[in-house]
Amino acid sequence: MKLLLILNTPPPYQGTTIMNQFLLDALQEKHIEYTHLRIDSSKELKTLGKFDFNKLRSAFNILIGIYANRKDYQMAYLVMSVEGFAFYRHSIFILLLLLLKKKYILHLRGLGFRNKKGPGKILTSFIFKRSYLIQHSIYNSFDIAMFGNKKVFYVPNGWQDYYKQFRKEVESRIAKTTKDVNIVFLSNLIADKGLFTVAESMLNISLDPLFKGASIKWNFVGNWESESVKKSFFDYINANKLYNYIGHIGPLYNDEKYLFLAGMDILTFPTFYKHETWGNVILEAMMFKIPVIATRYVAIPEMVKDNETGFLINREDPVALADRVKVLIKDRERGKRMGEAGRRLYLQHFQLDTFKKNIIEVLQTVNR
């Protein structure tokens, strides 16, 4: 099997680029030959999805690479973009692969194909009918149900297990007898990831007489979507006098992030982001035995089993989020049981080695 990979790798550090790097690692571990054409994509969160001339130059270079390396690969793998310039850029890559009579696999790590109209819908239908597709979960199949395809494979993400490295911190948190509670929102600080749903739930709990004086800290780990979102968030915090409930705000990386996460009691992830398909942050919490409160949205129910590994709520429902947080604050043992169940589910289905095994099997199946 000889592969052509057309994908971007970190930076920026976001779910898609990190998973792309995991794929490269898996191919190297299996000594599978590949040619990697790296897409010149956004280096910062604020420029994601926006056109610039570097991206145009990169697209031309990749077209040249697809043709120049045509004798060196049998099959191509792309992470297909959903919107804007990136969608049409990838479409042109695929059309060239079709002209060269190459098999190709499209990994769909974003949502929105069902909303295509006009030329975009026609192009998507033409490409998908000739494609092997990968989605994270059957929960996301609604997004492509209107299109035909050769075959769809479902490959859940996996994540490297850092539990042993931070076991002392995790077990110390679980065993603590103090009443302080640390809650974390771990994501880029994007409004549609549920940032303000969390902020409103903070206000709800702060106004509840039963929780007056409770030692609760809400932490927000990630980069800001924009200066305007940052301003709106702090305006809300200050207007409602919530600053005493705020802990860490801002990005953390690598071991620093995991050391911090190991000390968290609850993860809140009430996302309704339009391109959300999975949520790796949930896996990071599960490996550290942290109960998760998240939206009943896309593939999240595959990880968060309601009332077992955490709670599922409807989107943009700060009252429900606050209620579930209150349950876990009042019943610490329930939170511990959920955390243990989450770790078991992670070990069974979502370890990094499991992802690598599954993705390699898909590549080998299509290559036959």
Short mmCIF file of C-alpha atoms in Angstrom, two decimals:
data_model
loop_
_atom_site.label_atom_id
_atom_site.label_comp_id
_atom_site.label_asym_id
_atom_site.label_seq_id
_atom_site.Cartn_x
_atom_site.Cartn_y
_atom_site.Cartn_z
CA MET A 1 0.00 0.00 0.00
CA LYS A 2 1.36 3.39 -1.06
CA LEU A 3 -0.55 6.45 0.07
CA LEU A 4 -0.81 10.09 -0.79
CA LEU A 5 -1.85 12.17 2.21
CA ILE A 6 -3.20 15.68 1.66
CA LEU A 7 -3.66 17.17 5.11
CA ASN A 8 -2.43 19.73 7.58
CA THR A 9 -0.68 19.11 10.88
CA PRO A 10 -0.11 21.37 13.90
CA PRO A 11 0.04 24.30 14.25
CA PRO A 12 -2.67 25.29 14.93
CA TYR A 13 -3.31 22.77 17.70
CA GLN A 14 -6.92 21.76 17.17
CA GLY A 15 -8.71 18.44 17.00
CA THR A 16 -8.32 17.86 13.26
CA THR A 17 -4.63 18.70 13.01
CA ILE A 18 -3.77 16.61 16.07
CA MET A 19 -5.65 13.60 14.72
CA ASN A 20 -3.87 14.03 11.38
CA GLN A 21 -0.55 13.80 13.21
CA PHE A 22 -1.74 10.63 14.96
CA LEU A 23 -2.45 9.14 11.52
CA LEU A 24 1.07 9.94 10.35
CA ASP A 25 2.43 8.32 13.52
CA ALA A 26 0.35 5.17 12.87
CA LEU A 27 1.65 4.86 9.30
CA GLN A 28 5.24 5.25 10.46
CA GLU A 29 4.76 2.62 13.16
CA LYS A 30 3.41 0.16 10.56
CA HIS A 31 6.15 1.10 8.05
CA ILE A 32 3.54 2.01 5.45
CA GLU A 33 4.87 4.11 2.58
CA TYR A 34 3.28 7.51 2.08
CA THR A 35 3.82 10.88 0.49
CA HIS A 36 2.60 13.81 2.57
CA LEU A 37 1.51 17.01 0.84
CA ARG A 38 0.97 19.49 3.65
CA ILE A 39 -1.78 22.04 3.17
CA ASP A 40 -0.65 25.55 4.08
CA SER A 41 -3.52 26.33 6.44
CA SER A 42 -4.20 28.85 9.16
CA LYS A 43 -1.60 29.07 11.89
CA GLU A 44 -3.97 30.82 14.29
CA LEU A 45 -7.55 30.21 15.34
CA LYS A 46 -8.71 33.66 14.18
CA THR A 47 -7.67 33.00 10.56
CA LEU A 48 -9.32 29.58 10.20
CA GLY A 49 -11.58 29.39 7.15
CA LYS A 50 -10.32 32.68 5.67
CA PHE A 51 -8.70 33.09 2.27
CA ASP A 52 -5.16 34.33 1.81
CA PHE A 53 -2.63 34.10 -1.03
CA ASN A 54 -0.41 31.65 0.87
CA LYS A 55 -3.29 29.17 0.80
CA LEU A 56 -3.77 29.74 -2.93
CA ARG A 57 -0.07 29.16 -3.57
CA SER A 58 -0.20 26.04 -1.42
CA ALA A 59 -3.18 24.74 -3.44
CA PHE A 60 -1.24 25.09 -6.70
CA ASN A 61 1.76 23.33 -5.17
CA ILE A 62 -0.45 20.44 -4.03
CA LEU A 63 -2.00 20.08 -7.49
CA ILE A 64 1.51 19.86 -8.91
CA GLY A 65 2.41 17.31 -6.20
CA ILE A 66 -0.65 15.14 -6.93
CA TYR A 67 0.37 14.90 -10.56
CA ALA A 68 4.15 14.75 -10.12
CA ASN A 69 3.92 11.90 -7.57
CA ARG A 70 1.22 9.96 -9.44
CA LYS A 71 3.44 6.89 -9.87
CA ASP A 72 4.33 6.82 -6.17
CA TYR A 73 0.87 6.19 -4.69
CA GLN A 74 -2.15 3.98 -5.26
CA MET A 75 -4.67 5.80 -3.08
CA ALA A 76 -5.16 9.26 -1.59
CA TYR A 77 -6.47 10.33 1.81
CA LEU A 78 -7.88 13.81 2.48
CA VAL A 79 -9.68 15.49 5.37
CA MET A 80 -12.51 17.14 3.43
CA SER A 81 -13.36 20.73 4.30
CA VAL A 82 -16.98 21.79 4.41
CA GLU A 83 -17.13 25.46 3.50
CA GLY A 84 -15.55 28.35 1.67
CA PHE A 85 -12.28 28.37 -0.23
CA ALA A 86 -11.08 25.18 1.48
CA PHE A 87 -14.08 23.19 0.19
CA TYR A 88 -13.44 24.17 -3.44
CA ARG A 89 -9.68 23.71 -3.02
CA HIS A 90 -10.22 20.12 -1.85
CA SER A 91 -12.78 19.53 -4.58
CA ILE A 92 -10.22 20.45 -7.25
CA PHE A 93 -7.72 18.05 -5.66
CA ILE A 94 -10.32 15.27 -5.85
CA LEU A 95 -11.23 16.02 -9.46
CA LEU A 96 -7.56 15.66 -10.41
CA LEU A 97 -7.37 12.36 -8.52
CA LEU A 98 -10.41 11.16 -10.50
CA LEU A 99 -8.73 12.14 -13.76
CA LEU A 100 -5.70 10.13 -12.67
CA LYS A 101 -8.03 7.21 -11.81
CA LYS A 102 -6.89 7.03 -8.21
CA LYS A 103 -8.91 5.72 -5.28
CA TYR A 104 -9.45 8.25 -2.53
CA ILE A 105 -10.81 8.36 1.00
CA LEU A 106 -12.42 11.48 2.42
CA HIS A 107 -12.33 11.84 6.19
CA LEU A 108 -15.25 14.05 7.23
CA ARG A 109 -14.18 15.86 10.38
CA GLY A 110 -16.68 18.67 9.99
CA LEU A 111 -20.44 19.09 9.58
CA GLY A 112 -22.48 21.04 7.07
CA PHE A 113 -22.55 19.04 3.84
CA ARG A 114 -26.34 18.64 4.17
CA ASN A 115 -26.65 22.44 3.93
CA LYS A 116 -24.96 22.67 0.54
CA LYS A 117 -26.96 24.43 -2.17
CA GLY A 118 -26.54 25.14 -5.86
CA PRO A 119 -23.10 24.36 -7.33
CA GLY A 120 -21.73 23.27 -3.94
CA LYS A 121 -24.46 20.64 -3.59
CA ILE A 122 -23.93 19.36 -7.13
CA LEU A 123 -20.18 19.15 -6.61
CA THR A 124 -20.56 17.39 -3.26
CA SER A 125 -22.93 14.83 -4.76
CA PHE A 126 -20.59 14.16 -7.69
CA ILE A 127 -17.56 13.70 -5.43
CA PHE A 128 -19.26 11.66 -2.72
CA LYS A 129 -20.75 9.15 -5.18
CA ARG A 130 -17.21 8.20 -6.13
CA SER A 131 -15.82 8.35 -2.60
CA TYR A 132 -15.00 6.16 0.34
CA LEU A 133 -15.97 8.20 3.38
CA ILE A 134 -14.94 8.14 7.04
CA GLN A 135 -17.04 9.67 9.81
CA HIS A 136 -16.47 9.62 13.55
CA SER A 137 -19.77 7.98 14.36
CA ILE A 138 -23.07 6.80 12.96
CA TYR A 139 -24.55 9.67 15.00
CA ASN A 140 -23.12 11.99 12.33
CA SER A 141 -24.56 10.11 9.36
CA PHE A 142 -27.48 12.55 9.04
CA ASP A 143 -25.06 15.03 7.47
CA ILE A 144 -24.42 12.86 4.39
CA ALA A 145 -27.62 10.81 4.17
CA MET A 146 -28.81 12.70 1.09
CA PHE A 147 -25.68 11.78 -0.88
CA GLY A 148 -24.61 8.46 -2.32
CA ASN A 149 -21.16 6.98 -1.74
CA LYS A 150 -19.17 3.80 -2.25
CA LYS A 151 -18.97 3.04 1.47
CA VAL A 152 -18.93 4.84 4.82
CA PHE A 153 -16.59 3.73 7.61
CA TYR A 154 -17.04 4.85 11.21
CA VAL A 155 -13.80 5.48 13.08
CA PRO A 156 -14.09 7.09 16.53
CA ASN A 157 -11.21 9.28 17.62
CA GLY A 158 -8.76 7.97 20.18
CA TRP A 159 -6.50 9.78 22.58
CA GLN A 160 -3.17 9.07 24.21
CA ASP A 161 -3.55 7.91 27.81
CA TYR A 162 -1.79 10.21 30.29
CA TYR A 163 -3.32 8.61 33.37
CA LYS A 164 -0.17 6.86 34.60
CA GLN A 165 1.85 10.05 34.23
CA PHE A 166 -0.62 12.01 36.37
CA ARG A 167 -2.06 9.21 38.47
CA LYS A 168 -0.97 10.79 41.76
CA GLU A 169 -2.81 14.02 40.97
CA VAL A 170 -5.96 12.24 39.75
CA GLU A 171 -6.20 9.93 42.75
CA SER A 172 -5.47 12.80 45.15
CA ARG A 173 -8.37 14.75 43.65
CA ILE A 174 -10.72 11.78 43.92
CA ALA A 175 -9.74 11.11 47.53
CA LYS A 176 -9.97 14.72 48.75
CA THR A 177 -12.33 15.49 51.62
CA THR A 178 -12.52 19.27 51.18
CA LYS A 179 -15.69 20.81 49.78
CA ASP A 180 -14.01 22.90 47.07
CA VAL A 181 -15.09 22.16 43.50
CA ASN A 182 -13.08 22.81 40.33
CA ILE A 183 -15.05 22.91 37.07
CA VAL A 184 -13.38 23.18 33.69
CA PHE A 185 -14.43 24.28 30.22
CA LEU A 186 -11.67 22.84 28.02
CA SER A 187 -11.88 24.10 24.46
CA ASN A 188 -11.00 27.05 22.32
CA LEU A 189 -13.05 29.84 23.86
CA ILE A 190 -15.67 30.01 21.11
CA ALA A 191 -19.19 31.27 21.79
CA ASP A 192 -20.81 28.34 19.97
CA LYS A 193 -18.80 25.82 21.98
CA GLY A 194 -21.15 26.78 24.81
CA LEU A 195 -18.99 29.44 26.45
CA PHE A 196 -21.91 31.67 27.44
CA THR A 197 -24.08 28.70 28.40
CA VAL A 198 -21.43 27.96 31.01
CA ALA A 199 -21.30 31.61 32.08
CA GLU A 200 -25.09 31.70 32.55
CA SER A 201 -24.99 28.48 34.56
CA MET A 202 -22.38 30.11 36.80
CA LEU A 203 -24.83 32.91 37.49
CA ASN A 204 -27.64 30.44 38.18
CA ILE A 205 -25.57 28.61 40.81
CA SER A 206 -24.26 31.84 42.36
CA LEU A 207 -27.86 32.99 42.95
CA ASP A 208 -28.99 29.70 44.48
CA PRO A 209 -29.24 30.15 48.30
CA LEU A 210 -28.20 26.53 48.82
CA PHE A 211 -24.81 27.27 47.22
CA LYS A 212 -24.10 30.65 48.78
CA GLY A 213 -20.54 30.67 50.01
CA ALA A 214 -19.69 27.40 48.27
CA SER A 215 -16.07 27.15 47.16
CA ILE A 216 -16.55 26.73 43.40
CA LYS A 217 -14.03 27.72 40.75
CA TRP A 218 -14.84 27.75 37.03
CA ASN A 219 -11.82 27.42 34.76
CA PHE A 220 -11.65 28.18 31.04
CA VAL A 221 -8.74 26.55 29.23
CA GLY A 222 -8.24 27.58 25.61
CA ASN A 223 -7.55 30.38 23.16
CA TRP A 224 -10.06 33.14 22.54
CA GLU A 225 -12.10 32.99 19.36
CA SER A 226 -11.81 36.76 18.97
CA GLU A 227 -11.33 39.92 20.97
CA SER A 228 -15.06 40.65 20.73
CA VAL A 229 -15.96 37.30 22.33
CA LYS A 230 -13.37 37.90 25.05
CA LYS A 231 -14.82 41.35 25.77
CA SER A 232 -18.40 40.04 25.86
CA PHE A 233 -17.40 37.28 28.26
CA PHE A 234 -15.66 39.56 30.72
CA ASP A 235 -18.46 42.14 30.45
CA TYR A 236 -20.89 39.39 31.50
CA ILE A 237 -18.67 38.23 34.36
CA ASN A 238 -18.19 41.75 35.69
CA ALA A 239 -21.83 42.81 35.26
CA ASN A 240 -22.99 39.81 37.30
CA LYS A 241 -20.18 39.98 39.86
CA LEU A 242 -18.94 36.48 39.07
CA TYR A 243 -15.21 37.22 39.19
CA ASN A 244 -14.82 35.49 42.56
CA TYR A 245 -15.91 32.23 40.91
CA ILE A 246 -13.31 32.46 38.15
CA GLY A 247 -10.12 30.42 38.26
CA HIS A 248 -7.78 30.00 35.31
CA ILE A 249 -8.58 31.60 31.96
CA GLY A 250 -6.37 31.05 28.93
CA PRO A 251 -4.51 28.35 27.02
CA LEU A 252 -2.46 25.56 28.55
CA TYR A 253 -0.41 23.07 26.56
CA ASN A 254 0.99 19.57 26.86
CA ASP A 255 2.01 18.48 30.39
CA GLU A 256 0.96 21.82 31.88
CA LYS A 257 -2.55 21.28 30.55
CA TYR A 258 -2.77 17.68 31.77
CA LEU A 259 -1.43 18.55 35.20
CA PHE A 260 -4.17 21.16 35.48
CA LEU A 261 -6.88 18.88 34.08
CA ALA A 262 -5.97 16.09 36.52
CA GLY A 263 -7.15 18.35 39.35
CA MET A 264 -10.57 19.12 37.87
CA ASP A 265 -13.78 17.66 39.34
CA ILE A 266 -16.20 18.26 36.44
CA LEU A 267 -15.89 18.97 32.71
CA THR A 268 -18.61 21.10 31.12
CA PHE A 269 -18.81 21.02 27.32
CA PRO A 270 -22.23 22.33 26.18
CA THR A 271 -21.19 22.77 22.55
CA PHE A 272 -23.46 23.49 19.60
CA TYR A 273 -20.63 24.52 17.28
CA LYS A 274 -21.75 24.03 13.67
CA HIS A 275 -18.65 22.05 12.66
CA GLU A 276 -18.49 19.94 15.83
CA THR A 277 -18.42 16.22 15.09
CA TRP A 278 -16.75 14.67 18.12
CA GLY A 279 -15.10 16.47 21.05
CA ASN A 280 -11.64 15.15 21.99
CA VAL A 281 -11.80 17.11 25.24
CA ILE A 282 -14.34 14.57 26.47
CA LEU A 283 -11.81 11.76 25.99
CA GLU A 284 -9.21 13.79 27.89
CA ALA A 285 -11.63 14.10 30.80
CA MET A 286 -12.67 10.44 30.69
CA MET A 287 -9.09 9.18 30.89
CA PHE A 288 -8.69 11.20 34.12
CA LYS A 289 -11.95 9.89 35.65
CA ILE A 290 -13.73 13.24 35.34
CA PRO A 291 -17.53 13.19 34.94
CA VAL A 292 -18.68 15.12 31.87
CA ILE A 293 -21.71 17.33 31.31
CA ALA A 294 -22.17 17.91 27.59
CA THR A 295 -24.79 18.53 24.95
CA ARG A 296 -26.84 15.79 23.36
CA TYR A 297 -25.26 16.70 20.06
CA VAL A 298 -23.60 14.89 17.13
CA ALA A 299 -21.36 11.99 18.30
CA ILE A 300 -21.12 13.12 21.92
CA PRO A 301 -23.63 10.44 23.13
CA GLU A 302 -21.17 7.81 21.94
CA MET A 303 -18.80 9.00 24.70
CA VAL A 304 -21.07 10.51 27.34
CA LYS A 305 -23.58 7.92 28.51
CA ASP A 306 -26.32 9.83 30.26
CA ASN A 307 -26.42 9.09 33.99
CA GLU A 308 -23.48 6.69 33.61
CA THR A 309 -20.32 8.57 32.59
CA GLY A 310 -21.90 12.00 32.95
CA PHE A 311 -24.97 13.94 31.91
CA LEU A 312 -26.38 14.98 28.55
CA ILE A 313 -28.32 18.22 28.20
CA ASN A 314 -29.97 20.09 25.35
CA ARG A 315 -28.10 22.87 23.60
CA GLU A 316 -28.15 26.40 25.02
CA ASP A 317 -29.76 25.27 28.27
CA PRO A 318 -27.83 26.90 31.14
CA VAL A 319 -30.50 25.92 33.68
CA ALA A 320 -30.07 22.23 32.88
CA LEU A 321 -26.29 22.61 32.99
CA ALA A 322 -26.48 24.30 36.37
CA ASP A 323 -28.84 21.61 37.70
CA ARG A 324 -26.45 18.81 36.68
CA VAL A 325 -23.49 20.62 38.20
CA LYS A 326 -25.45 20.98 41.44
CA VAL A 327 -26.16 17.24 41.44
CA LEU A 328 -22.44 16.44 41.21
CA ILE A 329 -21.52 19.02 43.85
CA LYS A 330 -24.06 17.58 46.32
CA ASP A 331 -23.34 13.93 45.53
CA ARG A 332 -19.56 13.50 45.26
CA GLU A 333 -19.83 9.72 45.27
CA ARG A 334 -22.02 9.81 42.19
CA GLY A 335 -19.41 11.91 40.42
CA LYS A 336 -16.71 9.43 41.40
CA ARG A 337 -18.76 6.52 40.00
CA MET A 338 -19.33 8.40 36.76
CA GLY A 339 -15.63 9.17 36.49
CA GLU A 340 -14.70 5.52 36.99
CA ALA A 341 -17.28 4.47 34.36
CA GLY A 342 -15.90 7.04 31.96
CA ARG A 343 -12.37 5.72 32.37
CA ARG A 344 -13.57 2.15 31.72
CA LEU A 345 -15.38 3.26 28.54
CA TYR A 346 -12.29 5.15 27.39
CA LEU A 347 -10.08 2.10 27.91
CA GLN A 348 -12.51 -0.14 26.02
CA HIS A 349 -13.10 2.03 22.96
CA PHE A 350 -11.16 5.28 22.78
CA GLN A 351 -7.48 4.70 23.41
CA LEU A 352 -5.09 6.05 20.81
CA ASP A 353 -3.91 2.59 19.81
CA THR A 354 -7.53 1.63 19.08
CA PHE A 355 -7.91 4.60 16.75
CA LYS A 356 -4.65 3.78 14.99
CA LYS A 357 -5.68 0.14 14.51
CA ASN A 358 -9.11 1.11 13.15
CA ILE A 359 -7.86 3.76 10.72
CA ILE A 360 -5.15 1.47 9.33
CA GLU A 361 -7.75 -1.28 8.82
CA VAL A 362 -9.92 1.13 6.80
CA LEU A 363 -6.99 2.15 4.62
CA GLN A 364 -6.08 -1.49 4.00
CA THR A 365 -9.69 -2.41 3.21
CA VAL A 366 -10.08 0.32 0.61
CA ASN A 367 -6.68 -0.45 -0.89
CA ARG A 368 -7.59 -4.07 -1.66
#
